[in-house]
Amino acid sequence: MHALAVEQLRKVYRSGFEALKGVDLSVEEGDFFALLGPNGAGKSTLIGIVTSLVNKTAGRVAVFGHDLDREPEAVKASLGVVPQEFNFNLFLPVEEVVVNQAGYFGIPRREARRRAEFFLKKLDLWERRRSEMRLLSGGMKRRLMIARALVHRPKLLILDEPTAGVDIEIRRAMWDYLRELNAEGTTIILTTHYLEEAESLCRNIAMIDQGRISAVAETQTLLAGLDIETFVLNLTAPLAGAPGLDGFTLTQLDDTTLEAQLHRGQSLNDLFAALRSVGIEVASMRNKQNRLEQLFLEMVDRGRGAAAAQAA
Ligand code: ADP
Ligand code: MG
């Protein structure tokens, strides 16, 4: 059974801009799925349509087999959504936000209070239950939106950029809780423009760019397709120039910083050993945050390659 099935989905905004250009996408029940793409790709538009906030121009959407046009109520009942923008009454106390939401789904008051307590405790917000929304930090607001999205126990949870503006510690706790929910059987779809987020959490990834799906694959398969990874290395001592090392592409950024490209099959250990052999020690390093761009570039290259092969 598909938790979500989208066919030939198109969205043309009133401005005439075509944000979705015929999207086909299906997500299996039980999956932890990422919709990965840069800003402006159409992620929020897609989520907006599935959650009835945006009208589609054409195409079909089904959630657990319920067609969005014919059975919108069944779709709503199966779905929990955490939108990208906060959309709360800022003066409402935390607990009421969750209890009111339960009300929309016809959950009796006592049961609603019980569930609010359960989810607010799970998301580490119970202590703040009497605080007004506006007094919460960004991370707390995001967690409250998750609690609110879960109160009717949806089978599919959709989160639009859930960790935007959330600090590292909280992000980790949030990831753990999402994993727990998924392990208990909730299908999860999240949108992100962080490859790392998709990589850490999701089993399957669809890449979206300019309103089109450019790839759908298991996370492992997709990442194995990354031919080049770029690292930024901080050195223990200043360098006069970038050393020439066989097989590695090195660029000097400043006195004590090198950029290194690793090709598929090369390991960081190989690189460190090669550097050490010419007297260079690495103090620290980081993955340059361009792996997503890299992945897009490689997808485009491969697409061109395939087109060229077909033409030949
Ligand atoms: P993402 O969530 O991937 O960043 P969006 O779905 O928000 O992308 O936006 C996709 C494209 O549609 C962007 O170019 C955006 O400017 C445009 N867009 C979004 N909302 C509207 C709107 N209400 N009217 C016109 N264009 C819009
Ligand atoms: Mg968005």
XYZ file of C-alpha atoms and ligand atoms in Angstrom:
340
model
C 0.000 0.000 0.000
C 1.262 3.470 -0.854
C 1.141 5.982 1.960
C 1.316 8.656 -0.726
C 0.800 8.414 -4.455
C 1.144 11.484 -6.639
C 0.599 11.365 -10.398
C 1.303 14.029 -12.978
C 0.924 16.783 -10.432
C 1.058 20.308 -11.824
C 0.819 23.653 -10.154
C 0.644 26.946 -11.961
C 0.418 29.871 -9.521
C -1.806 32.812 -10.354
C 1.313 34.734 -11.383
C 1.610 32.219 -14.220
C 4.639 30.565 -12.623
C 4.697 26.787 -13.004
C 6.026 25.482 -9.693
C 5.316 21.778 -10.375
C 5.712 20.412 -13.871
C 4.146 16.964 -13.791
C 5.416 15.252 -10.651
C 5.077 11.493 -10.173
C 5.960 10.184 -6.756
C 5.025 7.285 -4.529
C 5.988 6.557 -0.953
C 5.508 3.114 0.579
C 3.757 2.619 3.882
C 6.340 2.514 6.692
C 8.986 4.420 4.758
C 11.106 7.293 6.009
C 11.285 9.402 2.890
C 13.056 12.635 1.947
C 11.987 15.121 -0.651
C 15.340 16.773 -1.205
C 15.915 19.885 -3.217
C 17.215 23.461 -3.176
C 15.115 26.481 -2.225
C 12.437 27.163 -4.774
C 12.372 23.576 -6.075
C 8.663 23.141 -5.319
C 8.813 21.134 -2.086
C 6.412 23.308 -0.086
C 4.072 23.567 -3.046
C 3.879 19.773 -3.232
C 3.325 19.448 0.521
C 0.787 22.277 0.373
C -1.253 20.420 -2.225
C -1.177 17.126 -0.315
C -2.329 18.932 2.831
C -5.065 20.942 1.058
C -3.460 24.338 1.650
C -2.720 24.841 -2.036
C -5.020 23.971 -4.946
C -3.484 21.824 -7.625
C -3.770 22.745 -11.281
C -3.808 19.151 -12.524
C -2.943 15.619 -11.485
C -3.936 13.151 -8.803
C -3.016 12.717 -5.136
C -3.921 9.733 -2.953
C -3.068 9.104 0.696
C -3.397 5.475 1.798
C -5.574 4.915 -1.245
C -7.913 7.836 -0.487
C -8.206 10.234 -3.390
C -7.703 13.866 -2.383
C -10.572 15.130 -4.581
C -13.100 12.463 -3.697
C -12.270 11.784 -0.026
C -10.569 14.892 1.377
C -11.726 14.106 4.924
C -10.161 10.627 4.875
C -6.961 12.171 3.554
C -6.931 14.777 6.331
C -7.531 12.152 9.014
C -4.551 10.054 7.837
C -2.180 12.988 7.704
C -0.244 14.992 10.235
C 1.611 17.994 8.913
C 4.324 20.254 10.261
C 4.408 23.233 7.898
C 7.515 25.234 7.121
C 6.078 28.480 8.492
C 4.735 28.751 12.040
C 0.991 29.166 11.864
C -0.161 29.503 15.461
C -2.138 31.903 17.506
C 0.866 33.325 19.348
C -1.084 34.128 22.512
C -2.410 30.621 23.041
C -0.796 28.534 25.785
C 1.166 25.524 24.542
C -1.184 22.889 25.913
C -4.229 24.564 24.346
C -2.590 24.519 20.919
C -2.502 20.731 21.054
C -5.893 20.271 22.727
C -7.617 22.565 20.201
C -6.082 20.663 17.331
C -7.481 17.417 18.772
C -10.855 19.187 18.793
C -10.716 19.659 15.024
C -10.484 15.896 14.710
C -13.438 15.279 17.027
C -11.361 13.866 19.863
C -13.230 14.287 23.177
C -11.794 16.836 25.614
C -10.535 14.377 28.234
C -8.804 12.190 25.689
C -7.380 15.317 24.061
C -5.809 16.404 27.380
C -4.360 12.939 27.883
C -2.796 12.945 24.410
C -1.532 16.499 24.782
C 0.259 15.456 27.967
C 1.714 12.387 26.255
C 3.083 14.240 23.227
C 4.217 17.341 25.124
C 6.214 15.081 27.440
C 7.645 13.175 24.481
C 8.756 16.440 22.898
C 10.100 17.866 26.114
C 7.565 20.706 26.314
C 5.428 19.624 29.265
C 7.163 22.058 31.631
C 6.208 24.864 29.260
C 2.587 23.821 28.825
C 1.208 27.039 30.290
C 3.557 29.349 28.368
C 2.166 31.370 25.535
C 3.450 30.317 22.144
C 5.170 33.652 21.557
C 7.478 33.026 24.538
C 8.945 29.831 23.084
C 12.249 29.541 21.256
C 12.299 28.558 17.578
C 13.184 24.957 18.433
C 10.350 24.728 20.962
C 7.843 26.101 18.490
C 8.950 23.517 15.956
C 8.532 20.734 18.534
C 5.120 22.058 19.446
C 4.138 21.866 15.796
C 5.195 18.219 15.814
C 3.118 17.508 18.940
C 0.157 19.239 17.322
C 0.600 17.243 14.116
C 0.573 13.949 16.031
C -2.396 14.436 18.332
C -4.848 12.568 16.061
C -2.310 9.767 15.605
C -1.888 10.098 11.823
C -0.431 7.194 9.858
C 1.565 9.602 7.712
C 3.566 12.490 9.148
C 4.808 15.147 6.737
C 7.375 17.686 7.888
C 8.372 20.631 5.728
C 11.956 21.647 6.606
C 11.602 20.487 10.214
C 15.020 21.549 11.444
C 15.271 24.974 9.846
C 16.298 27.327 12.668
C 16.712 24.539 15.219
C 20.015 24.250 17.071
C 22.206 21.155 16.953
C 21.277 19.594 20.306
C 17.569 19.931 19.706
C 17.951 18.774 16.153
C 19.501 15.549 17.374
C 16.720 14.941 19.909
C 14.152 15.663 17.219
C 15.796 13.211 14.837
C 15.767 10.532 17.548
C 12.085 11.042 18.137
C 11.283 10.907 14.421
C 13.207 7.636 14.155
C 11.231 6.269 17.103
C 7.917 7.244 15.487
C 8.949 5.621 12.236
C 10.057 2.435 14.033
C 6.607 2.303 15.626
C 5.036 2.333 12.186
C 4.378 5.960 11.256
C 5.324 6.702 7.658
C 7.379 9.904 7.555
C 8.069 12.253 4.675
C 10.249 15.259 5.207
C 11.471 17.955 2.911
C 14.930 19.334 3.309
C 17.682 21.089 1.434
C 20.278 19.451 3.678
C 21.705 16.311 2.172
C 23.022 15.379 5.622
C 19.521 15.378 7.056
C 18.190 13.089 4.347
C 21.251 10.909 4.692
C 20.933 10.482 8.469
C 17.222 9.867 8.595
C 15.744 8.636 5.377
C 15.726 5.273 3.610
C 14.584 6.693 0.288
C 15.114 10.033 -1.375
C 13.412 11.854 -4.215
C 15.357 14.768 -5.579
C 13.335 17.666 -6.853
C 14.571 20.655 -8.787
C 12.636 23.362 -10.641
C 9.355 21.540 -10.272
C 10.548 18.185 -11.551
C 11.678 14.999 -9.848
C 15.212 14.341 -11.060
C 15.918 11.092 -9.212
C 14.297 8.647 -6.820
C 16.462 6.074 -5.112
C 17.468 4.437 -1.890
C 19.626 6.829 0.085
C 22.593 4.441 -0.020
C 22.388 4.047 -3.783
C 22.044 7.746 -4.391
C 25.019 8.626 -2.212
C 27.139 5.888 -3.735
C 26.643 7.826 -6.971
C 28.543 10.767 -5.543
C 31.763 10.593 -7.500
C 33.539 13.444 -5.795
C 33.524 14.666 -2.229
C 35.198 17.884 -1.210
C 36.816 18.408 2.172
C 38.266 21.491 3.770
C 41.380 20.703 5.796
C 42.879 22.913 8.497
C 46.599 22.305 8.843
C 48.819 22.413 11.910
C 51.422 24.599 10.133
C 51.371 27.197 7.328
C 52.137 26.105 3.773
C 54.018 27.876 1.016
C 51.864 26.334 -1.711
C 49.529 23.441 -2.433
C 51.567 20.234 -2.694
C 51.218 18.139 -5.822
C 50.129 14.694 -4.715
C 49.440 11.981 -7.246
C 45.751 11.201 -7.570
C 44.460 13.995 -5.321
C 43.197 17.399 -6.346
C 44.331 19.947 -3.776
C 43.720 23.668 -3.722
C 45.184 26.058 -1.210
C 42.565 28.400 0.297
C 44.883 30.260 2.668
C 48.098 29.712 4.691
C 46.752 26.845 6.725
C 43.741 25.679 4.737
C 43.601 23.198 1.889
C 40.636 22.036 -0.102
C 40.846 18.408 -1.184
C 38.705 16.465 -3.617
C 38.331 12.767 -3.021
C 37.233 10.625 -5.922
C 35.230 7.488 -5.543
C 37.376 4.722 -4.069
C 39.778 7.108 -2.332
C 39.605 7.285 1.415
C 40.432 10.069 3.815
C 43.069 7.807 5.320
C 44.809 7.587 1.943
C 44.765 11.362 1.719
C 46.098 11.860 5.256
C 48.890 9.336 4.632
C 49.858 11.067 1.372
C 49.902 14.452 3.093
C 51.938 13.115 5.995
C 54.513 11.716 3.560
C 55.248 15.304 2.475
C 55.254 16.619 6.025
C 51.742 18.063 6.205
C 49.606 17.364 9.275
C 45.865 17.941 9.350
C 44.501 19.509 12.542
C 40.822 19.328 11.635
C 38.583 18.961 8.648
C 35.045 19.352 7.515
C 32.938 18.183 4.667
C 32.366 21.126 2.395
C 28.624 21.746 2.363
C 28.308 21.287 -1.338
C 27.486 17.610 -1.563
C 23.923 18.348 -2.538
C 25.052 20.664 -5.317
C 27.588 18.062 -6.329
C 24.876 15.447 -6.495
C 22.715 17.715 -8.652
C 25.600 18.463 -10.980
C 26.345 14.783 -11.366
C 22.673 14.003 -12.007
C 22.631 16.654 -14.715
C 25.876 15.336 -16.226
C 24.568 11.808 -16.246
C 21.305 12.989 -17.787
C 23.289 14.705 -20.562
C 25.449 11.616 -20.972
C 22.359 9.446 -21.352
C 20.824 11.899 -23.851
C 24.062 11.988 -25.859
C 24.267 8.175 -25.850
C 20.666 8.005 -27.097
C 21.338 10.526 -29.877
C 24.442 8.654 -31.043
P 10.579 25.096 -1.872
O 9.664 24.746 -0.754
O 11.196 23.895 -2.530
O 11.626 26.086 -1.471
P 8.234 26.375 -3.015
O 7.272 25.282 -3.303
O 8.000 27.203 -1.800
O 9.728 25.799 -3.038
O 8.279 27.345 -4.251
C 8.483 26.858 -5.573
C 8.454 28.013 -6.540
O 7.128 28.551 -6.602
C 9.357 29.162 -6.145
O 9.927 29.695 -7.314
C 8.418 30.146 -5.508
O 8.885 31.458 -5.687
C 7.136 29.926 -6.290
N 5.949 30.232 -5.483
C 5.654 29.726 -4.261
N 4.479 30.209 -3.813
C 4.022 31.037 -4.767
C 2.855 31.866 -4.909
N 1.919 31.896 -3.957
N 2.718 32.583 -6.046
C 3.660 32.533 -7.018
N 4.781 31.797 -6.953
C 4.963 31.050 -5.853
Mg 9.706 25.235 1.205
